[in-house]
Amino acid sequence: MSNVERDPAEVVCVAGENPAAVEILEPREVPLGGPRALKVRRTLPQRKRSLVGAWCFVDSYGPTPSLAPRTMDTPPHPHTGLQTVSWLYAGRIEHRDSVGTLAHITPGQVNLMTAGAGIQHSEVSTADARPLHGVQLWVALPDEHRHVAPFFEHYVPEPVRFGDATLRVFVGELLGSKATVTGFTRLVGAQLDLPAGASVRLPIEREFEHGLVVDAGAPTLQGVPVPAARLGVVGTGLSELDIEAGTEPLRALLIGGEPLGERIVMWWNFVGRDHDEIAALREQWQAEVIHGGTHSGRFGRVDGYDGEPLPAPTLPNVRLRPRD
Ligand code: MN
């Protein structure tokens, strides 16, 4: 028997077999749509992992240096089969959608939009609150609920203290703090702040996978460094998570949930189950909204946005393959 504990490389090698192993996902820089093309750091999905629980998309952005009045200007665009979760560290975003919502979020507040069968929305950062700094996450809806009628929720969690840690639970339940927004699978999402030098051992659900989306700081998760802008992921089977801030204050999002256990297809802003479904949704968006053809009402209309909706990109020639 060799002692692998003294060799951190071994811990990485047994990822997937050892429940304490941590996967480190590097961000990809992606320009967001719109004329000024805010760049986002996308840590999910990627080839080697596309889901953490039902969380299927993680985009982090900012803090933006720009003094432009509209750092984020995302024209009306559709979603299906998912929920969007918007969380800010700084700034303010104006949200408009086709169920009639006009809402603003500021730091410490969550906007959760359940797209279900279909919705469209616009997101514009406002000039009075700069810089812009935050995260946009998506949750895939399970098959039995993915065609629900769309709706919008806003929630402001009360911060909870746990040792040196401060948590803001914006989805699901943790440490007795329960978000009132709707989940369709068992999920958790929370902002975690730790002062420099502090550590926390968080009680978590054994059936959940978890991810730590590090915004600021140089923490360790289960003893493994997770640098800023990375997503550290641990699988199911843990009842506690060890997080140490290191020499800088830590600010991160903790996301988790029971594995979705379904194969999904994600393309552009749609989550579906196969290529033909995605192709039909794209066709419907183009016909109804972009070209103003026959109107089935799937995507409704967004009032009050100054500009045209986003046309869908061309579908790739290769058939879209489901993500496990
Ligand atoms: Mn969107």
PDB file of C-alpha atoms in Angstrom, residues 48-283:
ATOM      1  CA  LYS A  48     -16.015  17.050 -19.536  1.00  0.00           C
ATOM      2  CA  ARG A  49     -18.973  18.130 -17.413  1.00  0.00           C
ATOM      3  CA  SER A  50     -22.299  19.636 -18.406  1.00  0.00           C
ATOM      4  CA  LEU A  51     -24.320  19.478 -15.181  1.00  0.00           C
ATOM      5  CA  VAL A  52     -23.963  20.000 -11.422  1.00  0.00           C
ATOM      6  CA  GLY A  53     -27.258  18.652 -10.131  1.00  0.00           C
ATOM      7  CA  ALA A  54     -29.711  20.300 -12.548  1.00  0.00           C
ATOM      8  CA  TRP A  55     -27.504  23.419 -12.878  1.00  0.00           C
ATOM      9  CA  CYS A  56     -26.569  23.413 -16.555  1.00  0.00           C
ATOM     10  CA  PHE A  57     -25.038  26.824 -17.239  1.00  0.00           C
ATOM     11  CA  VAL A  58     -22.791  29.213 -15.287  1.00  0.00           C
ATOM     12  CA  ASP A  59     -21.685  32.571 -16.729  1.00  0.00           C
ATOM     13  CA  SER A  60     -19.700  34.993 -14.543  1.00  0.00           C
ATOM     14  CA  TYR A  61     -19.019  38.560 -15.645  1.00  0.00           C
ATOM     15  CA  GLY A  62     -17.347  41.712 -14.411  1.00  0.00           C
ATOM     16  CA  PRO A  63     -16.494  43.762 -12.541  1.00  0.00           C
ATOM     17  CA  THR A  64     -16.684  45.832 -15.713  1.00  0.00           C
ATOM     18  CA  PRO A  65     -14.261  48.759 -16.001  1.00  0.00           C
ATOM     19  CA  SER A  66     -16.460  50.525 -18.546  1.00  0.00           C
ATOM     20  CA  LEU A  67     -18.408  53.666 -17.766  1.00  0.00           C
ATOM     21  CA  ALA A  68     -20.711  53.004 -20.722  1.00  0.00           C
ATOM     22  CA  PRO A  69     -24.328  53.373 -19.611  1.00  0.00           C
ATOM     23  CA  ARG A  70     -25.297  49.938 -20.908  1.00  0.00           C
ATOM     24  CA  THR A  71     -22.608  47.433 -20.020  1.00  0.00           C
ATOM     25  CA  MET A  72     -25.097  44.609 -20.501  1.00  0.00           C
ATOM     26  CA  ASP A  73     -27.684  45.063 -23.218  1.00  0.00           C
ATOM     27  CA  THR A  74     -29.253  41.750 -24.148  1.00  0.00           C
ATOM     28  CA  PRO A  75     -32.209  42.197 -26.507  1.00  0.00           C
ATOM     29  CA  PRO A  76     -35.320  40.007 -26.179  1.00  0.00           C
ATOM     30  CA  HIS A  77     -34.407  36.342 -26.694  1.00  0.00           C
ATOM     31  CA  PRO A  78     -36.263  33.102 -25.950  1.00  0.00           C
ATOM     32  CA  HIS A  79     -35.787  30.307 -23.434  1.00  0.00           C
ATOM     33  CA  THR A  80     -37.417  26.905 -23.036  1.00  0.00           C
ATOM     34  CA  GLY A  81     -37.053  23.977 -20.653  1.00  0.00           C
ATOM     35  CA  LEU A  82     -34.984  25.841 -18.065  1.00  0.00           C
ATOM     36  CA  GLN A  83     -34.937  28.433 -15.294  1.00  0.00           C
ATOM     37  CA  THR A  84     -32.637  31.458 -15.399  1.00  0.00           C
ATOM     38  CA  VAL A  85     -31.149  32.602 -12.093  1.00  0.00           C
ATOM     39  CA  SER A  86     -29.598  36.078 -11.992  1.00  0.00           C
ATOM     40  CA  TRP A  87     -27.386  37.137  -9.072  1.00  0.00           C
ATOM     41  CA  LEU A  88     -25.311  40.307  -8.772  1.00  0.00           C
ATOM     42  CA  TYR A  89     -22.260  41.309  -6.736  1.00  0.00           C
ATOM     43  CA  ALA A  90     -22.455  44.893  -8.021  1.00  0.00           C
ATOM     44  CA  GLY A  91     -24.603  46.962 -10.358  1.00  0.00           C
ATOM     45  CA  ARG A  92     -28.231  46.793 -11.358  1.00  0.00           C
ATOM     46  CA  ILE A  93     -30.098  44.967 -14.136  1.00  0.00           C
ATOM     47  CA  GLU A  94     -33.495  45.764 -15.588  1.00  0.00           C
ATOM     48  CA  HIS A  95     -35.416  42.661 -16.624  1.00  0.00           C
ATOM     49  CA  ARG A  96     -38.456  42.631 -18.927  1.00  0.00           C
ATOM     50  CA  ASP A  97     -40.248  39.474 -20.035  1.00  0.00           C
ATOM     51  CA  SER A  98     -43.221  38.202 -21.990  1.00  0.00           C
ATOM     52  CA  VAL A  99     -45.261  37.354 -18.900  1.00  0.00           C
ATOM     53  CA  GLY A 100     -45.397  41.098 -18.245  1.00  0.00           C
ATOM     54  CA  THR A 101     -42.595  41.432 -15.705  1.00  0.00           C
ATOM     55  CA  LEU A 102     -40.571  44.601 -15.293  1.00  0.00           C
ATOM     56  CA  ALA A 103     -38.116  43.987 -12.444  1.00  0.00           C
ATOM     57  CA  HIS A 104     -34.751  45.244 -11.246  1.00  0.00           C
ATOM     58  CA  ILE A 105     -32.155  43.330  -9.304  1.00  0.00           C
ATOM     59  CA  THR A 106     -29.374  44.724  -7.209  1.00  0.00           C
ATOM     60  CA  PRO A 107     -26.739  42.803  -5.195  1.00  0.00           C
ATOM     61  CA  GLY A 108     -28.171  40.296  -2.733  1.00  0.00           C
ATOM     62  CA  GLN A 109     -31.392  39.774  -4.699  1.00  0.00           C
ATOM     63  CA  VAL A 110     -32.292  36.927  -7.031  1.00  0.00           C
ATOM     64  CA  ASN A 111     -34.371  37.017 -10.184  1.00  0.00           C
ATOM     65  CA  LEU A 112     -35.592  33.552 -11.063  1.00  0.00           C
ATOM     66  CA  MET A 113     -37.421  33.070 -14.343  1.00  0.00           C
ATOM     67  CA  THR A 114     -39.028  29.739 -15.138  1.00  0.00           C
ATOM     68  CA  ALA A 115     -39.131  29.500 -18.936  1.00  0.00           C
ATOM     69  CA  GLY A 116     -40.976  26.174 -19.058  1.00  0.00           C
ATOM     70  CA  ALA A 117     -42.804  25.887 -22.392  1.00  0.00           C
ATOM     71  CA  GLY A 118     -41.428  29.207 -23.607  1.00  0.00           C
ATOM     72  CA  ILE A 119     -40.737  32.819 -22.674  1.00  0.00           C
ATOM     73  CA  GLN A 120     -38.670  35.732 -23.937  1.00  0.00           C
ATOM     74  CA  HIS A 121     -36.854  38.398 -21.952  1.00  0.00           C
ATOM     75  CA  SER A 122     -34.421  41.311 -22.182  1.00  0.00           C
ATOM     76  CA  GLU A 123     -31.730  42.280 -19.662  1.00  0.00           C
ATOM     77  CA  VAL A 124     -30.153  45.724 -19.532  1.00  0.00           C
ATOM     78  CA  SER A 125     -27.741  47.050 -16.936  1.00  0.00           C
ATOM     79  CA  THR A 126     -28.706  50.513 -15.755  1.00  0.00           C
ATOM     80  CA  ALA A 127     -26.515  53.604 -15.825  1.00  0.00           C
ATOM     81  CA  ASP A 128     -27.061  54.545 -12.180  1.00  0.00           C
ATOM     82  CA  ALA A 129     -25.275  51.502 -10.762  1.00  0.00           C
ATOM     83  CA  ARG A 130     -21.786  50.667 -12.029  1.00  0.00           C
ATOM     84  CA  PRO A 131     -19.658  48.637 -12.345  1.00  0.00           C
ATOM     85  CA  LEU A 132     -21.571  45.506 -13.299  1.00  0.00           C
ATOM     86  CA  HIS A 133     -20.490  42.261 -11.645  1.00  0.00           C
ATOM     87  CA  GLY A 134     -22.474  39.067 -11.313  1.00  0.00           C
ATOM     88  CA  VAL A 135     -23.458  35.601 -12.394  1.00  0.00           C
ATOM     89  CA  GLN A 136     -26.148  34.156 -14.624  1.00  0.00           C
ATOM     90  CA  LEU A 137     -27.043  30.529 -14.024  1.00  0.00           C
ATOM     91  CA  TRP A 138     -29.496  28.154 -15.649  1.00  0.00           C
ATOM     92  CA  VAL A 139     -31.280  25.175 -14.190  1.00  0.00           C
ATOM     93  CA  ALA A 140     -32.538  22.426 -16.512  1.00  0.00           C
ATOM     94  CA  LEU A 141     -36.143  21.449 -15.819  1.00  0.00           C
ATOM     95  CA  PRO A 142     -36.921  17.746 -15.417  1.00  0.00           C
ATOM     96  CA  ASP A 143     -38.964  16.158 -18.211  1.00  0.00           C
ATOM     97  CA  GLU A 144     -42.197  16.045 -16.211  1.00  0.00           C
ATOM     98  CA  HIS A 145     -42.153  19.817 -15.566  1.00  0.00           C
ATOM     99  CA  ARG A 146     -40.358  21.294 -18.542  1.00  0.00           C
ATOM    100  CA  HIS A 147     -43.556  22.335 -20.331  1.00  0.00           C
ATOM    101  CA  VAL A 148     -45.019  24.340 -17.423  1.00  0.00           C
ATOM    102  CA  ALA A 149     -46.402  27.817 -18.141  1.00  0.00           C
ATOM    103  CA  PRO A 150     -43.666  30.460 -17.713  1.00  0.00           C
ATOM    104  CA  PHE A 151     -43.458  32.636 -14.590  1.00  0.00           C
ATOM    105  CA  PHE A 152     -41.125  35.030 -12.795  1.00  0.00           C
ATOM    106  CA  GLU A 153     -40.038  35.268  -9.130  1.00  0.00           C
ATOM    107  CA  HIS A 154     -37.941  37.726  -7.158  1.00  0.00           C
ATOM    108  CA  TYR A 155     -36.495  36.967  -3.734  1.00  0.00           C
ATOM    109  CA  VAL A 156     -34.184  38.658  -1.251  1.00  0.00           C
ATOM    110  CA  PRO A 157     -32.548  36.174   1.148  1.00  0.00           C
ATOM    111  CA  GLU A 158     -31.743  37.116   4.727  1.00  0.00           C
ATOM    112  CA  PRO A 159     -27.992  36.547   5.267  1.00  0.00           C
ATOM    113  CA  VAL A 160     -27.187  33.652   7.635  1.00  0.00           C
ATOM    114  CA  ARG A 161     -24.030  33.372   9.725  1.00  0.00           C
ATOM    115  CA  PHE A 162     -22.383  29.975  10.205  1.00  0.00           C
ATOM    116  CA  GLY A 163     -19.121  30.267  12.100  1.00  0.00           C
ATOM    117  CA  ASP A 164     -17.083  32.820  10.169  1.00  0.00           C
ATOM    118  CA  ALA A 165     -19.106  32.290   6.992  1.00  0.00           C
ATOM    119  CA  THR A 166     -21.960  34.437   5.719  1.00  0.00           C
ATOM    120  CA  LEU A 167     -24.399  32.769   3.337  1.00  0.00           C
ATOM    121  CA  ARG A 168     -27.234  34.117   1.229  1.00  0.00           C
ATOM    122  CA  VAL A 169     -29.396  31.191   0.168  1.00  0.00           C
ATOM    123  CA  PHE A 170     -31.189  32.227  -3.022  1.00  0.00           C
ATOM    124  CA  VAL A 171     -32.395  28.802  -4.220  1.00  0.00           C
ATOM    125  CA  GLY A 172     -33.359  25.780  -2.098  1.00  0.00           C
ATOM    126  CA  GLU A 173     -32.464  25.389   1.559  1.00  0.00           C
ATOM    127  CA  LEU A 174     -29.234  25.453   3.557  1.00  0.00           C
ATOM    128  CA  LEU A 175     -28.528  25.988   7.275  1.00  0.00           C
ATOM    129  CA  GLY A 176     -32.244  26.481   7.903  1.00  0.00           C
ATOM    130  CA  SER A 177     -32.504  29.342   5.423  1.00  0.00           C
ATOM    131  CA  LYS A 178     -35.108  28.486   2.809  1.00  0.00           C
ATOM    132  CA  ALA A 179     -35.559  30.412  -0.436  1.00  0.00           C
ATOM    133  CA  THR A 180     -39.179  30.897  -1.461  1.00  0.00           C
ATOM    134  CA  VAL A 181     -38.512  30.595  -5.204  1.00  0.00           C
ATOM    135  CA  THR A 182     -39.702  27.494  -7.055  1.00  0.00           C
ATOM    136  CA  GLY A 183     -37.458  24.515  -7.767  1.00  0.00           C
ATOM    137  CA  PHE A 184     -38.512  21.488  -9.800  1.00  0.00           C
ATOM    138  CA  THR A 185     -35.688  19.223  -8.633  1.00  0.00           C
ATOM    139  CA  ARG A 186     -33.890  19.360  -5.264  1.00  0.00           C
ATOM    140  CA  LEU A 187     -31.399  22.219  -5.572  1.00  0.00           C
ATOM    141  CA  VAL A 188     -29.340  24.686  -3.601  1.00  0.00           C
ATOM    142  CA  GLY A 189     -27.738  27.983  -4.557  1.00  0.00           C
ATOM    143  CA  ALA A 190     -26.059  30.421  -2.147  1.00  0.00           C
ATOM    144  CA  GLN A 191     -23.486  33.189  -2.012  1.00  0.00           C
ATOM    145  CA  LEU A 192     -20.713  32.272   0.419  1.00  0.00           C
ATOM    146  CA  ASP A 193     -18.429  34.882   1.964  1.00  0.00           C
ATOM    147  CA  LEU A 194     -15.494  34.018   4.227  1.00  0.00           C
ATOM    148  CA  PRO A 195     -12.917  36.431   5.683  1.00  0.00           C
ATOM    149  CA  ALA A 196      -9.230  35.860   4.918  1.00  0.00           C
ATOM    150  CA  GLY A 197      -7.786  33.019   6.970  1.00  0.00           C
ATOM    151  CA  ALA A 198     -11.184  31.614   7.917  1.00  0.00           C
ATOM    152  CA  SER A 199     -12.607  28.203   7.131  1.00  0.00           C
ATOM    153  CA  VAL A 200     -15.999  26.546   7.260  1.00  0.00           C
ATOM    154  CA  ARG A 201     -17.281  22.969   7.364  1.00  0.00           C
ATOM    155  CA  LEU A 202     -20.717  23.173   5.763  1.00  0.00           C
ATOM    156  CA  PRO A 203     -23.336  20.471   6.322  1.00  0.00           C
ATOM    157  CA  ILE A 204     -24.659  19.456   2.884  1.00  0.00           C
ATOM    158  CA  GLU A 205     -27.069  16.962   1.345  1.00  0.00           C
ATOM    159  CA  ARG A 206     -25.353  13.618   0.669  1.00  0.00           C
ATOM    160  CA  GLU A 207     -27.449  13.057  -2.450  1.00  0.00           C
ATOM    161  CA  PHE A 208     -26.302  16.340  -4.022  1.00  0.00           C
ATOM    162  CA  GLU A 209     -23.434  17.146  -6.339  1.00  0.00           C
ATOM    163  CA  HIS A 210     -21.894  20.540  -5.472  1.00  0.00           C
ATOM    164  CA  GLY A 211     -19.948  23.233  -7.230  1.00  0.00           C
ATOM    165  CA  LEU A 212     -18.058  26.260  -5.911  1.00  0.00           C
ATOM    166  CA  VAL A 213     -18.006  29.170  -8.392  1.00  0.00           C
ATOM    167  CA  VAL A 214     -15.119  31.265  -7.081  1.00  0.00           C
ATOM    168  CA  ASP A 215     -15.439  34.980  -7.720  1.00  0.00           C
ATOM    169  CA  ALA A 216     -12.720  36.437  -5.485  1.00  0.00           C
ATOM    170  CA  GLY A 217     -10.073  34.839  -3.312  1.00  0.00           C
ATOM    171  CA  ALA A 218      -7.910  31.727  -3.502  1.00  0.00           C
ATOM    172  CA  PRO A 219      -9.775  29.111  -1.470  1.00  0.00           C
ATOM    173  CA  THR A 220      -9.448  25.394  -1.104  1.00  0.00           C
ATOM    174  CA  LEU A 221     -12.386  23.003  -1.450  1.00  0.00           C
ATOM    175  CA  GLN A 222     -11.803  19.645   0.306  1.00  0.00           C
ATOM    176  CA  GLY A 223      -8.154  20.728   0.536  1.00  0.00           C
ATOM    177  CA  VAL A 224      -7.846  21.306  -3.225  1.00  0.00           C
ATOM    178  CA  PRO A 225      -7.125  24.867  -4.469  1.00  0.00           C
ATOM    179  CA  VAL A 226      -9.914  26.386  -6.588  1.00  0.00           C
ATOM    180  CA  PRO A 227      -8.499  29.602  -8.110  1.00  0.00           C
ATOM    181  CA  ALA A 228     -10.637  32.639  -8.875  1.00  0.00           C
ATOM    182  CA  ALA A 229     -12.945  32.311 -11.910  1.00  0.00           C
ATOM    183  CA  ARG A 230     -12.894  28.494 -11.672  1.00  0.00           C
ATOM    184  CA  LEU A 231     -15.646  26.077 -10.774  1.00  0.00           C
ATOM    185  CA  GLY A 232     -14.664  23.336  -8.326  1.00  0.00           C
ATOM    186  CA  VAL A 233     -17.019  20.344  -8.365  1.00  0.00           C
ATOM    187  CA  VAL A 234     -17.515  17.443  -5.968  1.00  0.00           C
ATOM    188  CA  GLY A 235     -19.809  14.474  -6.532  1.00  0.00           C
ATOM    189  CA  THR A 236     -22.498  12.956  -4.341  1.00  0.00           C
ATOM    190  CA  GLY A 237     -21.806  11.118  -1.108  1.00  0.00           C
ATOM    191  CA  LEU A 238     -20.409  13.911   1.060  1.00  0.00           C
ATOM    192  CA  SER A 239     -22.225  15.166   4.142  1.00  0.00           C
ATOM    193  CA  GLU A 240     -19.865  18.102   4.751  1.00  0.00           C
ATOM    194  CA  LEU A 241     -17.868  20.469   2.586  1.00  0.00           C
ATOM    195  CA  ASP A 242     -14.559  21.872   3.824  1.00  0.00           C
ATOM    196  CA  ILE A 243     -13.846  25.319   2.465  1.00  0.00           C
ATOM    197  CA  GLU A 244     -10.856  27.453   3.492  1.00  0.00           C
ATOM    198  CA  ALA A 245     -10.506  31.055   2.414  1.00  0.00           C
ATOM    199  CA  GLY A 246      -6.709  31.178   2.347  1.00  0.00           C
ATOM    200  CA  THR A 247      -4.928  34.512   2.506  1.00  0.00           C
ATOM    201  CA  GLU A 248      -7.658  36.580   0.818  1.00  0.00           C
ATOM    202  CA  PRO A 249     -11.333  37.041   1.580  1.00  0.00           C
ATOM    203  CA  LEU A 250     -13.465  34.542  -0.329  1.00  0.00           C
ATOM    204  CA  ARG A 251     -16.560  35.351  -2.292  1.00  0.00           C
ATOM    205  CA  ALA A 252     -18.138  32.445  -4.165  1.00  0.00           C
ATOM    206  CA  LEU A 253     -21.399  30.839  -5.156  1.00  0.00           C
ATOM    207  CA  LEU A 254     -22.171  27.378  -3.850  1.00  0.00           C
ATOM    208  CA  ILE A 255     -24.451  25.471  -6.227  1.00  0.00           C
ATOM    209  CA  GLY A 256     -25.720  21.938  -5.774  1.00  0.00           C
ATOM    210  CA  GLY A 257     -28.485  19.504  -6.408  1.00  0.00           C
ATOM    211  CA  GLU A 258     -29.530  15.930  -6.934  1.00  0.00           C
ATOM    212  CA  PRO A 259     -28.178  14.638 -10.257  1.00  0.00           C
ATOM    213  CA  LEU A 260     -30.713  15.376 -13.003  1.00  0.00           C
ATOM    214  CA  GLY A 261     -30.482  11.821 -14.339  1.00  0.00           C
ATOM    215  CA  GLU A 262     -31.817  12.799 -17.768  1.00  0.00           C
ATOM    216  CA  ARG A 263     -30.212  13.352 -21.133  1.00  0.00           C
ATOM    217  CA  ILE A 264     -30.795  16.872 -22.353  1.00  0.00           C
ATOM    218  CA  VAL A 265     -29.957  18.837 -25.470  1.00  0.00           C
ATOM    219  CA  MET A 266     -28.835  22.453 -24.982  1.00  0.00           C
ATOM    220  CA  TRP A 267     -28.494  24.764 -27.933  1.00  0.00           C
ATOM    221  CA  TRP A 268     -28.464  28.572 -27.893  1.00  0.00           C
ATOM    222  CA  ASN A 269     -31.107  29.501 -25.320  1.00  0.00           C
ATOM    223  CA  PHE A 270     -33.115  26.312 -25.499  1.00  0.00           C
ATOM    224  CA  VAL A 271     -33.046  23.156 -23.430  1.00  0.00           C
ATOM    225  CA  GLY A 272     -34.860  20.240 -25.056  1.00  0.00           C
ATOM    226  CA  ARG A 273     -34.483  16.518 -25.426  1.00  0.00           C
ATOM    227  CA  ASP A 274     -33.533  16.006 -29.072  1.00  0.00           C
ATOM    228  CA  HIS A 275     -32.423  17.750 -32.240  1.00  0.00           C
ATOM    229  CA  ASP A 276     -35.852  17.883 -33.867  1.00  0.00           C
ATOM    230  CA  GLU A 277     -37.386  19.585 -30.851  1.00  0.00           C
ATOM    231  CA  ILE A 278     -34.634  22.224 -30.806  1.00  0.00           C
ATOM    232  CA  ALA A 279     -34.958  22.776 -34.574  1.00  0.00           C
ATOM    233  CA  ALA A 280     -38.732  23.291 -34.210  1.00  0.00           C
ATOM    234  CA  LEU A 281     -38.255  25.790 -31.356  1.00  0.00           C
ATOM    235  CA  ARG A 282     -35.721  27.735 -33.404  1.00  0.00           C
ATOM    236  CA  GLU A 283     -38.072  27.754 -36.388  1.00  0.00           C
TER     237      GLU A 283
END
